[in-house]
PDB file of C-alpha atoms in Angstrom:
ATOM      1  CA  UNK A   4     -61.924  57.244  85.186  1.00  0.00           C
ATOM      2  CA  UNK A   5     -58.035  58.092  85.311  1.00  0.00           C
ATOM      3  CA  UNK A   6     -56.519  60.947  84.155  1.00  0.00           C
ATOM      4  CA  UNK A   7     -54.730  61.057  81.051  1.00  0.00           C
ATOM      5  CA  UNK A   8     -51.725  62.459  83.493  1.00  0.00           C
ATOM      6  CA  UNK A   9     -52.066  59.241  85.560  1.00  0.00           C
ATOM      7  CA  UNK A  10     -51.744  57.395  83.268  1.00  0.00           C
ATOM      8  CA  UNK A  11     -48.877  58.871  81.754  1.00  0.00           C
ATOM      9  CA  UNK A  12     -47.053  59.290  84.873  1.00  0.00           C
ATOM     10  CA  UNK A  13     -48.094  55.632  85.597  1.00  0.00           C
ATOM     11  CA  UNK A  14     -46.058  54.274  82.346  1.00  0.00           C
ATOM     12  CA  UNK A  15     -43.276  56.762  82.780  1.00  0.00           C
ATOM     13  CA  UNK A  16     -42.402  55.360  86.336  1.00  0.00           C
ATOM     14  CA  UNK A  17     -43.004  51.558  85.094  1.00  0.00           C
ATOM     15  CA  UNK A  18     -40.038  53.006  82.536  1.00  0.00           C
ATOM     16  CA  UNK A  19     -37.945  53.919  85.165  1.00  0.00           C
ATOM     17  CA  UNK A  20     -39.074  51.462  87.691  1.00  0.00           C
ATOM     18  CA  UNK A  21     -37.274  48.979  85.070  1.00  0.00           C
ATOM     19  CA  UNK A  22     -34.247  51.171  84.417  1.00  0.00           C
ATOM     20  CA  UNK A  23     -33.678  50.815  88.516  1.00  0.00           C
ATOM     21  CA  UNK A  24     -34.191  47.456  88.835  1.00  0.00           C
ATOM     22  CA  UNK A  25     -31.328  46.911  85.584  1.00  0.00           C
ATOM     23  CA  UNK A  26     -28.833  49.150  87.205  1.00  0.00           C
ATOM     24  CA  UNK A  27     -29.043  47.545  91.117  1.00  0.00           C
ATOM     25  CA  UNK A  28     -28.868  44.011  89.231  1.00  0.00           C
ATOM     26  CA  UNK A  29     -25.504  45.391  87.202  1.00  0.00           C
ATOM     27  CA  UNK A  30     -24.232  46.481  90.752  1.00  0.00           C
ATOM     28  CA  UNK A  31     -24.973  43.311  92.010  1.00  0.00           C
ATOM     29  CA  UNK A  32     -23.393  41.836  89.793  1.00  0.00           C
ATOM     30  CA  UNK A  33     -20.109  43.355  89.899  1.00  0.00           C
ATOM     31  CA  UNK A  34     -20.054  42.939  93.317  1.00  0.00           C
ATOM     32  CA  UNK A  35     -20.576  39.062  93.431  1.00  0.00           C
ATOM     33  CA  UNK A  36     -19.679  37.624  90.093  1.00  0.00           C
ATOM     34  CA  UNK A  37     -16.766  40.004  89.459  1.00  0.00           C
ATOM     35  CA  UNK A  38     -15.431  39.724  92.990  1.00  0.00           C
ATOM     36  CA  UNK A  39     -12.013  39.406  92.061  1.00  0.00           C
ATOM     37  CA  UNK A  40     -12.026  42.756  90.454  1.00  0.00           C
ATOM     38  CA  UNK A  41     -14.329  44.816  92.342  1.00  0.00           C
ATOM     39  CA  UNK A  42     -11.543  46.750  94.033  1.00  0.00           C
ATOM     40  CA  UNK A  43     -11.164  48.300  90.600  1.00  0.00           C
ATOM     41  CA  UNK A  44     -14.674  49.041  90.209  1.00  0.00           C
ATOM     42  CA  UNK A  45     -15.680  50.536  93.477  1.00  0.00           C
ATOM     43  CA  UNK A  46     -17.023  53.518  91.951  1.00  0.00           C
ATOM     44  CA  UNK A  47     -18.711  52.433  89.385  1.00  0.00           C
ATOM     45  CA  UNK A  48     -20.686  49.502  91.740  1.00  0.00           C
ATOM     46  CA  UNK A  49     -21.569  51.790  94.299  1.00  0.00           C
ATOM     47  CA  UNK A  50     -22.860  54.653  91.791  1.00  0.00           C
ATOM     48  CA  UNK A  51     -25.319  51.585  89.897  1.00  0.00           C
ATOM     49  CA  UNK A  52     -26.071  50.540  93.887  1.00  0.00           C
ATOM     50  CA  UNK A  53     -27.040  54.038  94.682  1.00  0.00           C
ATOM     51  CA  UNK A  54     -28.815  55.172  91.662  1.00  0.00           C
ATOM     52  CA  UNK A  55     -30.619  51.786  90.970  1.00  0.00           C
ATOM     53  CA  UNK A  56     -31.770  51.965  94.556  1.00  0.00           C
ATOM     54  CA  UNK A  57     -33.153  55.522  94.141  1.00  0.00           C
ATOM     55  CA  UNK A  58     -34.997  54.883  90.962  1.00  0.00           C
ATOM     56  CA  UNK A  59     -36.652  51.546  92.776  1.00  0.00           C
ATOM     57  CA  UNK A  60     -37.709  54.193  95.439  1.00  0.00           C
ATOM     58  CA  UNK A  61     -38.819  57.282  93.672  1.00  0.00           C
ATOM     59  CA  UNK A  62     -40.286  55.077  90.877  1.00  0.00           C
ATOM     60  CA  UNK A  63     -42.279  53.024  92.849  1.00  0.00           C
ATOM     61  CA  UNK A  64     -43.564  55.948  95.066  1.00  0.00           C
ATOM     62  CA  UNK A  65     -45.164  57.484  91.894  1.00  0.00           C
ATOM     63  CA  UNK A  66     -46.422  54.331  90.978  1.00  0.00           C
ATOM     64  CA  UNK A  67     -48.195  53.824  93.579  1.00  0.00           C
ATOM     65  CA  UNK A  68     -49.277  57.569  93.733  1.00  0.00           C
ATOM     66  CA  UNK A  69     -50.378  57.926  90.202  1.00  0.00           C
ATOM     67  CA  UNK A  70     -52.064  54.084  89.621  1.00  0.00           C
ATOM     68  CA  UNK A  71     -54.136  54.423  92.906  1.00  0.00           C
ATOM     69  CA  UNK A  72     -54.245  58.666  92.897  1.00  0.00           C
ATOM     70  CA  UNK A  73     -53.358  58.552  96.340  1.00  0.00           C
ATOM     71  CA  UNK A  74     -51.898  62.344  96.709  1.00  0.00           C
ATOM     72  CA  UNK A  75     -50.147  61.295  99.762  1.00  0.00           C
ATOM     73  CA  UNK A  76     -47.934  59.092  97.678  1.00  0.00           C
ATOM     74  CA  UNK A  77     -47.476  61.582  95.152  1.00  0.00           C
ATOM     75  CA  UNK A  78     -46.902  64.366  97.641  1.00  0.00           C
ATOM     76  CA  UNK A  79     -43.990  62.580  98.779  1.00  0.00           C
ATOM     77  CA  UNK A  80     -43.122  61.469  95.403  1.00  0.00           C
ATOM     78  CA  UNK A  81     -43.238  65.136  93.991  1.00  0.00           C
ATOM     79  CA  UNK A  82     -40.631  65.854  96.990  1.00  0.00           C
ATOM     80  CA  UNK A  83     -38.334  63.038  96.230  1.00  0.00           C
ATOM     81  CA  UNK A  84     -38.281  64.546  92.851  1.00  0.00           C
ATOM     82  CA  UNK A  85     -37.577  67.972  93.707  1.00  0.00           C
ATOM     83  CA  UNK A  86     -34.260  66.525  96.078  1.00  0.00           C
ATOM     84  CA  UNK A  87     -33.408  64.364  92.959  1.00  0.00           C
ATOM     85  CA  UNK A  88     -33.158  67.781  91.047  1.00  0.00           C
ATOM     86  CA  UNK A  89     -31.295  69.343  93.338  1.00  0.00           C
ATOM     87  CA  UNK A  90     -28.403  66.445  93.572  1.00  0.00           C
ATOM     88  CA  UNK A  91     -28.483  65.938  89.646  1.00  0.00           C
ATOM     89  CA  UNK A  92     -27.692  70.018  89.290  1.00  0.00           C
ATOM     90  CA  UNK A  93     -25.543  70.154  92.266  1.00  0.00           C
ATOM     91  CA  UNK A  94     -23.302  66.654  90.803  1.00  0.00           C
ATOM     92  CA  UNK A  95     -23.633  68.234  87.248  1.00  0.00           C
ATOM     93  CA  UNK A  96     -22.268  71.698  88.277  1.00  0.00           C
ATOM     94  CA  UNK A  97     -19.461  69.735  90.721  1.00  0.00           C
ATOM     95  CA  UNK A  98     -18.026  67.836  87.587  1.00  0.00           C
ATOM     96  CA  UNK A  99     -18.120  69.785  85.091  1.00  0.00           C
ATOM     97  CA  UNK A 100     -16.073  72.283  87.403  1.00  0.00           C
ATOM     98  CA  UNK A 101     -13.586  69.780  88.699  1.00  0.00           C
ATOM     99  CA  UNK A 102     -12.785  68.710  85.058  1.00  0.00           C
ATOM    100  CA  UNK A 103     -12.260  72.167  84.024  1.00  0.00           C
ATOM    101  CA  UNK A 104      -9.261  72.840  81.644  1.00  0.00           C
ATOM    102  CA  UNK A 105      -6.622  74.963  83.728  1.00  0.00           C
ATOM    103  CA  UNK A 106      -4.080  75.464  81.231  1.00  0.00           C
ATOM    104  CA  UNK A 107      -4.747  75.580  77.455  1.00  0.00           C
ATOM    105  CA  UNK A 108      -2.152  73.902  75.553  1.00  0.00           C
ATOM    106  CA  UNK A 109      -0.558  72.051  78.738  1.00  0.00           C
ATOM    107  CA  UNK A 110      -0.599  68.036  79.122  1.00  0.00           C
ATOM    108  CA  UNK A 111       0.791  67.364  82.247  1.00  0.00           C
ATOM    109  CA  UNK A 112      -0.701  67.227  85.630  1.00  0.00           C
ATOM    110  CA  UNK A 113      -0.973  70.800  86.269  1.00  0.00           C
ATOM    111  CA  UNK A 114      -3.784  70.803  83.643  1.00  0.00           C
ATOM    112  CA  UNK A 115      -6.428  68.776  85.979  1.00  0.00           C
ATOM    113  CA  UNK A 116      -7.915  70.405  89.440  1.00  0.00           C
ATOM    114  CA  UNK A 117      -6.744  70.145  92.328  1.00  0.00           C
ATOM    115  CA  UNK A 118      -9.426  67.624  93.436  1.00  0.00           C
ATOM    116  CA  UNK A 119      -8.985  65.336  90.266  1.00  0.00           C
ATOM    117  CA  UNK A 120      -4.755  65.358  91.529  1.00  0.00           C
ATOM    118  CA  UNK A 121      -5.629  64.594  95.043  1.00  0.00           C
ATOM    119  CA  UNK A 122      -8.786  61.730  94.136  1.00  0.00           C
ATOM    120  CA  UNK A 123      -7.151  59.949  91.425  1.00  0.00           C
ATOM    121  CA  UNK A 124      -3.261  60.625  90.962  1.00  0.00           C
ATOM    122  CA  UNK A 125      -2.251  60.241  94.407  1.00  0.00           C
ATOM    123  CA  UNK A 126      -0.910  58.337  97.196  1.00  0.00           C
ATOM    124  CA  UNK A 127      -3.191  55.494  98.097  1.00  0.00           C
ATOM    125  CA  UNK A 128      -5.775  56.104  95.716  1.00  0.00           C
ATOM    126  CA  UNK A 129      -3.155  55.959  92.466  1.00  0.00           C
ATOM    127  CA  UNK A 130      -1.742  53.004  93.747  1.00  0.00           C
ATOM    128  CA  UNK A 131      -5.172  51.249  93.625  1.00  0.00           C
ATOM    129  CA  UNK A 132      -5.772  52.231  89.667  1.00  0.00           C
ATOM    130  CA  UNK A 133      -2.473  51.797  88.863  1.00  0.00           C
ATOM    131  CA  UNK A 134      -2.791  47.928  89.469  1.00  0.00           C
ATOM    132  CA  UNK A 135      -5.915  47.783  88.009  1.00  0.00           C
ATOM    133  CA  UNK A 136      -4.646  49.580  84.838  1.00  0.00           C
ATOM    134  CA  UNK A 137      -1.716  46.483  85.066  1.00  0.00           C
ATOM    135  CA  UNK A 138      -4.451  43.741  85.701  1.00  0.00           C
ATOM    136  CA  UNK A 139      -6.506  45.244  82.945  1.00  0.00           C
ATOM    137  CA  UNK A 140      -3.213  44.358  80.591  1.00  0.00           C
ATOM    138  CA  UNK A 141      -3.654  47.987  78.860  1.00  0.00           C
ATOM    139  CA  UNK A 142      -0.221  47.944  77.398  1.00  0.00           C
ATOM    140  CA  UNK A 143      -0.722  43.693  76.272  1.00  0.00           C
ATOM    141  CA  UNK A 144       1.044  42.984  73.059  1.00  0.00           C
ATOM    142  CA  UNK A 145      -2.040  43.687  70.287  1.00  0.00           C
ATOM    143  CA  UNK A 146      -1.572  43.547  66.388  1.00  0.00           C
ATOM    144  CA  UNK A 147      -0.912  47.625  65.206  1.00  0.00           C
ATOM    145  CA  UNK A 148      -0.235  49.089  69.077  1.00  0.00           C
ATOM    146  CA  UNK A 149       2.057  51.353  66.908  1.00  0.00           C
ATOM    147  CA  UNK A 150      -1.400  52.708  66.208  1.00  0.00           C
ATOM    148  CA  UNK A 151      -3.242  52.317  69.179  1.00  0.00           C
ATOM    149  CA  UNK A 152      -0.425  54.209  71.207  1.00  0.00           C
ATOM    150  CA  UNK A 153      -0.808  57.078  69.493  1.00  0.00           C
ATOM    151  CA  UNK A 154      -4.164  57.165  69.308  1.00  0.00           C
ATOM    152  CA  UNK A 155      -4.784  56.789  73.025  1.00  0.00           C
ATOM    153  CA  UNK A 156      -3.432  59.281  75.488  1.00  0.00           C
ATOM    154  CA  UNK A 157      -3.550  56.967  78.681  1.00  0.00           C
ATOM    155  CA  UNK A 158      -1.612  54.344  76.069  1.00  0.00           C
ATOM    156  CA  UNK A 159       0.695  56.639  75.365  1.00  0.00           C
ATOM    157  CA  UNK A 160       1.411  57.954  79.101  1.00  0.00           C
ATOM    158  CA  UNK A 161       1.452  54.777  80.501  1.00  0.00           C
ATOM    159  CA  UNK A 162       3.201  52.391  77.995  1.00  0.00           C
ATOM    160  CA  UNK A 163       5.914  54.229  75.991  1.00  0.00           C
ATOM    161  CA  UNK A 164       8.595  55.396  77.445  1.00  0.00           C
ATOM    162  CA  UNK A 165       8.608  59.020  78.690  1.00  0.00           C
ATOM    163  CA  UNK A 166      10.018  61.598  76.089  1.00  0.00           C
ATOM    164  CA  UNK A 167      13.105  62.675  76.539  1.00  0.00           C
ATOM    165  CA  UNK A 168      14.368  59.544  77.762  1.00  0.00           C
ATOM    166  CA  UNK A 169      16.214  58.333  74.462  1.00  0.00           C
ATOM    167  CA  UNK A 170      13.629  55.616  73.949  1.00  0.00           C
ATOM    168  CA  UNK A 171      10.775  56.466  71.679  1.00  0.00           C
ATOM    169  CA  UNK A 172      12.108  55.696  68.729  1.00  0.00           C
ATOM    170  CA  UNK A 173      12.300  52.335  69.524  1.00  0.00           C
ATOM    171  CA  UNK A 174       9.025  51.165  68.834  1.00  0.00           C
ATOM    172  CA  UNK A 175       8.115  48.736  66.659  1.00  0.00           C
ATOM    173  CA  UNK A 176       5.545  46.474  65.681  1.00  0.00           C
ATOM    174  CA  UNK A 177       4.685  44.973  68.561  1.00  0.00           C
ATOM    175  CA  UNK A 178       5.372  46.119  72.302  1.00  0.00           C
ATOM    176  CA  UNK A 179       7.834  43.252  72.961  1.00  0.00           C
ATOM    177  CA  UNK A 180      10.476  44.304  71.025  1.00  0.00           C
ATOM    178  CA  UNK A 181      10.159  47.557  71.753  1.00  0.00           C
ATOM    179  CA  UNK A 182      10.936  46.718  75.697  1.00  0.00           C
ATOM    180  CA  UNK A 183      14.537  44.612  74.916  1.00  0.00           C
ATOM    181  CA  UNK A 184      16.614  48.011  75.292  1.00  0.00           C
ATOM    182  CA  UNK A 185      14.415  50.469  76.465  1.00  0.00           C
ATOM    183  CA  UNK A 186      14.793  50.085  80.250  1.00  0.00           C
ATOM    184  CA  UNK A 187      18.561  50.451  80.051  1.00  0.00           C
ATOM    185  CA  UNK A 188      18.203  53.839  77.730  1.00  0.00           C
ATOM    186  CA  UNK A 189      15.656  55.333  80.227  1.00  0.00           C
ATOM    187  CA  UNK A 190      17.211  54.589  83.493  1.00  0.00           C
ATOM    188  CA  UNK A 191      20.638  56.173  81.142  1.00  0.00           C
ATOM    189  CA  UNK A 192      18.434  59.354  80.594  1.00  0.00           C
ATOM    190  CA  UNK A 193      16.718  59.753  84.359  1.00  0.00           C
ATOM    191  CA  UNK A 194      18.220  63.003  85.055  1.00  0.00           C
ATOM    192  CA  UNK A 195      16.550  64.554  82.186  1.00  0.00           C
ATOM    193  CA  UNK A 196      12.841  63.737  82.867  1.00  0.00           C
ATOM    194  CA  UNK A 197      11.534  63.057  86.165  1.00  0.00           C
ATOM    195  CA  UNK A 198       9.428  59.887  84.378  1.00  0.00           C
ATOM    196  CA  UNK A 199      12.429  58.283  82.745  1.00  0.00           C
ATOM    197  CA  UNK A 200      13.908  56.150  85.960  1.00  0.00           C
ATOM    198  CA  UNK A 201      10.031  54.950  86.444  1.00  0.00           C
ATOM    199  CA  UNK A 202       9.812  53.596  83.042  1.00  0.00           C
ATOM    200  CA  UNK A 203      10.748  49.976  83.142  1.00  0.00           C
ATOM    201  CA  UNK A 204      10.207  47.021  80.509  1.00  0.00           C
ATOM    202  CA  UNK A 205       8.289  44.858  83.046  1.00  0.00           C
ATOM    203  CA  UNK A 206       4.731  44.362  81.739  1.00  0.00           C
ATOM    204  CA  UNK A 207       3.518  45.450  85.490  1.00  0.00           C
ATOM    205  CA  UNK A 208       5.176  48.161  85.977  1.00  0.00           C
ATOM    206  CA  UNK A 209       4.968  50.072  82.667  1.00  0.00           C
ATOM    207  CA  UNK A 210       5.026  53.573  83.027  1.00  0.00           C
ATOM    208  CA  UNK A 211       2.361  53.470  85.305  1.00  0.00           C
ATOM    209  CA  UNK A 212       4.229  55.474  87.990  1.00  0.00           C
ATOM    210  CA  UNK A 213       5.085  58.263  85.611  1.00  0.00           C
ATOM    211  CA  UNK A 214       3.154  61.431  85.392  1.00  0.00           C
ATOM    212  CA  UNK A 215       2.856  60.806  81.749  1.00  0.00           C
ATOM    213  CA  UNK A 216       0.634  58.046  82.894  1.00  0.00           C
ATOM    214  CA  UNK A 217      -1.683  59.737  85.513  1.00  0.00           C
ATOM    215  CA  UNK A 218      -1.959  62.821  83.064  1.00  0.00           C
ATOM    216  CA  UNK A 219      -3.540  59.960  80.780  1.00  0.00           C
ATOM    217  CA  UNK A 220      -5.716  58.482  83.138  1.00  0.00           C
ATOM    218  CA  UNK A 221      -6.902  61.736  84.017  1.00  0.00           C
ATOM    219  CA  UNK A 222      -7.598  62.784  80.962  1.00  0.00           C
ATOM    220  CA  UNK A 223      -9.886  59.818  79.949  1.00  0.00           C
ATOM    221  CA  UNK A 224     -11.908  60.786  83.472  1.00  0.00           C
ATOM    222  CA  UNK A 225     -11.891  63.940  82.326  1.00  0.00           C
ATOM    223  CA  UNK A 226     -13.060  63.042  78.579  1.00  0.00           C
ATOM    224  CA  UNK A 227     -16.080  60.508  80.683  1.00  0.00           C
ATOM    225  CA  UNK A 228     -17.340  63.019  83.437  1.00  0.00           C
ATOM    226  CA  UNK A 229     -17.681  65.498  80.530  1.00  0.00           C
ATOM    227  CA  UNK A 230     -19.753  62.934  78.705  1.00  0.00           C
ATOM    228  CA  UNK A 231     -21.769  61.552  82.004  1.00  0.00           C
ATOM    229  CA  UNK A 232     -22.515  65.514  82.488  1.00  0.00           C
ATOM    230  CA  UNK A 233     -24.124  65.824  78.924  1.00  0.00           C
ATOM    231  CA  UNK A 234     -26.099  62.388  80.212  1.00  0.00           C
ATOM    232  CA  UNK A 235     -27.012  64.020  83.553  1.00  0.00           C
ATOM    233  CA  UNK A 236     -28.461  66.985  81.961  1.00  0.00           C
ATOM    234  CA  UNK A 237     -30.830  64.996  79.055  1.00  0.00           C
ATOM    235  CA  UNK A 238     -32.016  62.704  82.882  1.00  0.00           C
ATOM    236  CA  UNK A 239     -32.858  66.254  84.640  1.00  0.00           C
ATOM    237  CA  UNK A 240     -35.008  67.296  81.566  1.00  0.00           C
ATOM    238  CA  UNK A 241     -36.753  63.629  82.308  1.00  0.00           C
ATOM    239  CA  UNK A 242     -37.126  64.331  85.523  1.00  0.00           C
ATOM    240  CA  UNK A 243     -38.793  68.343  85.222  1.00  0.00           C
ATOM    241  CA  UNK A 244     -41.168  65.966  82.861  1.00  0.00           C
ATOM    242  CA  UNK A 245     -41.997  63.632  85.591  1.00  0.00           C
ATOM    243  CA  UNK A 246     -42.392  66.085  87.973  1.00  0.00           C
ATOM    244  CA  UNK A 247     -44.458  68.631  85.893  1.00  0.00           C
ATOM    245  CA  UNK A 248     -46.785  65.483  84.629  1.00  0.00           C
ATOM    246  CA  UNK A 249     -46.660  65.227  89.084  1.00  0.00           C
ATOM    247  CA  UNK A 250     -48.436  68.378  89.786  1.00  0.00           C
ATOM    248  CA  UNK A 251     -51.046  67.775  87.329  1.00  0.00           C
ATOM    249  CA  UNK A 252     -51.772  64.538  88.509  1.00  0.00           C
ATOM    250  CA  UNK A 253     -52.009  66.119  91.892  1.00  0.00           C
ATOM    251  CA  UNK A 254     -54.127  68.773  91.020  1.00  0.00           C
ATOM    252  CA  UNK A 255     -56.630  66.496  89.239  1.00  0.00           C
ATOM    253  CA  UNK A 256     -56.716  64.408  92.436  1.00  0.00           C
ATOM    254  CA  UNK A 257     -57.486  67.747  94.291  1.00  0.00           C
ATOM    255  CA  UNK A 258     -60.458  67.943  91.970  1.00  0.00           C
ATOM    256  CA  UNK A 259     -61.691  65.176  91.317  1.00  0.00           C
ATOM    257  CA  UNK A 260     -62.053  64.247  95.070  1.00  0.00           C
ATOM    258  CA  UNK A 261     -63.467  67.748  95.622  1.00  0.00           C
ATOM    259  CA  UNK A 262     -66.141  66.750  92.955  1.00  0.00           C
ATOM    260  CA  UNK A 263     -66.990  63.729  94.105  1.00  0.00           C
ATOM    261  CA  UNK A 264     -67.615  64.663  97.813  1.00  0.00           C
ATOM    262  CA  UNK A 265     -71.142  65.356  98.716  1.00  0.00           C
ATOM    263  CA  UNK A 266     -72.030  68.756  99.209  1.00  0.00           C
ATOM    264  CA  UNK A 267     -74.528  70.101 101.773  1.00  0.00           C
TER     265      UNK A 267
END
């Protein structure tokens, strides 16, 4: 007869057997249907490839550990686990330290690590996001963008003019109007803010060289990595379940085989 840890284990890993198989698909997914794109998404498709993958693995190891009480399986299962731990607190620590706050108060780019500067805002790797931030039309003429600029810091960085350029006042209803004159005023005010001669009213190139911009960007990573960390940290208490529920099952294997062996 199975063991009420078994059988929990069993339906836990049938859970996350499921929850692997959902992520790989999504992965697929953006790699094959949303080819056009998947420049922009390289991260997130090769996180779901990863993760899904590793959940397939893990999950059906302790499947077939728990559902046949092989302690083999579950030997290697419970190590898997205990590596899995070890990443999830190692990533956890890693982000929430790279999206520290450096300077209270500050907006620019100083505020952000070092790392975040060099992985995101730079060279090469800006260049990338920047055209996906103009193929994802994030500055497109919407009803109330009065609103929605000042509600949204990447919005604001990378679609309004820099301050200090003589242009902010100009906006209006919609983002149209506000880019007739606003392209002359900030290239007339570039020696006041480094941002102002990258402002220009062409829909694909924004403000999305301006530092205003990356701070933006940056901030919504850092605003996501802070959530994904809170995420992270509710899947490691899963995870110490799993791996508790583990050790039980593999000491009732212990057992029950020592019962069941015939003694001399």
């Amino acid at each position: 007869m199975a063991r009420p840890s078994n059988i929990v284990l069993t339906v836990l890993n049938v859970i996350s057997l499921v929850a692997g198989i959902a992520l790989f698909a999504t992965g697929i997914y953006l790699s094959v249907v949303e080819a056009g794109t998947a420049p922009c998404q390289t991260f997130l498709r090769n996180s779901l490839l990863v993760v899904g993958a590793l959940l397939i693995l893990v999950s059906l190891l302790g499947l077939v550990g728990s559902s046949g009480r092989n302690n083999l399986f579950m030997w290697l299962y419970a190590l898997h686990m205990l590596l899995l731990v070890a990443g999830v607190v190692g990533f956890t620590i890693f982000m929430l330290v790279v999206t520290s706050q450096r300077h209270h108060g500050h907006r620019g780019l100083g505020d952000f690590s070092p790392w975040l500067r060099h992985h995101f805002a730079k060279g090469k790797n800006w260049d990338l996001l920047r055209s996906c931030l103009a193929q994802a039309q994030v500055c497109s003429v919407v009803k109330g963008v009065g609103r929605k600029l000042h509600n949204s810091a990447l919005m604001v960085g990378c679609c309004k003019p820099p301050p200090g350029c003589g242009a902010e006042n100009s906006l209006n209803a919609t983002l149209a109007v506000l880019l007739a004159d606003q392209t002359t005023a900030a290239a007339a005010a570039g020696n006041k803010n480094g941002d102002c001669g990258k402002w220009s009213g062409d829909p694909k190139t924004m403000c999305y060289n301006c530092d205003t911009c990356k701070a933006g960007f940056l901030g919504n990573i850092r605003k996501q990595w802070r959530a994904v960390a809170v995420a992270l940290a509710c899947f490691l208490a899963f995870i110490v379940l799993l791996l508790s529920i583990a050790w039980c099952a593999i000491a009732n294997n212990k057992f029950d085989l020592a019962a069941s062996s015939p003694h001399p």
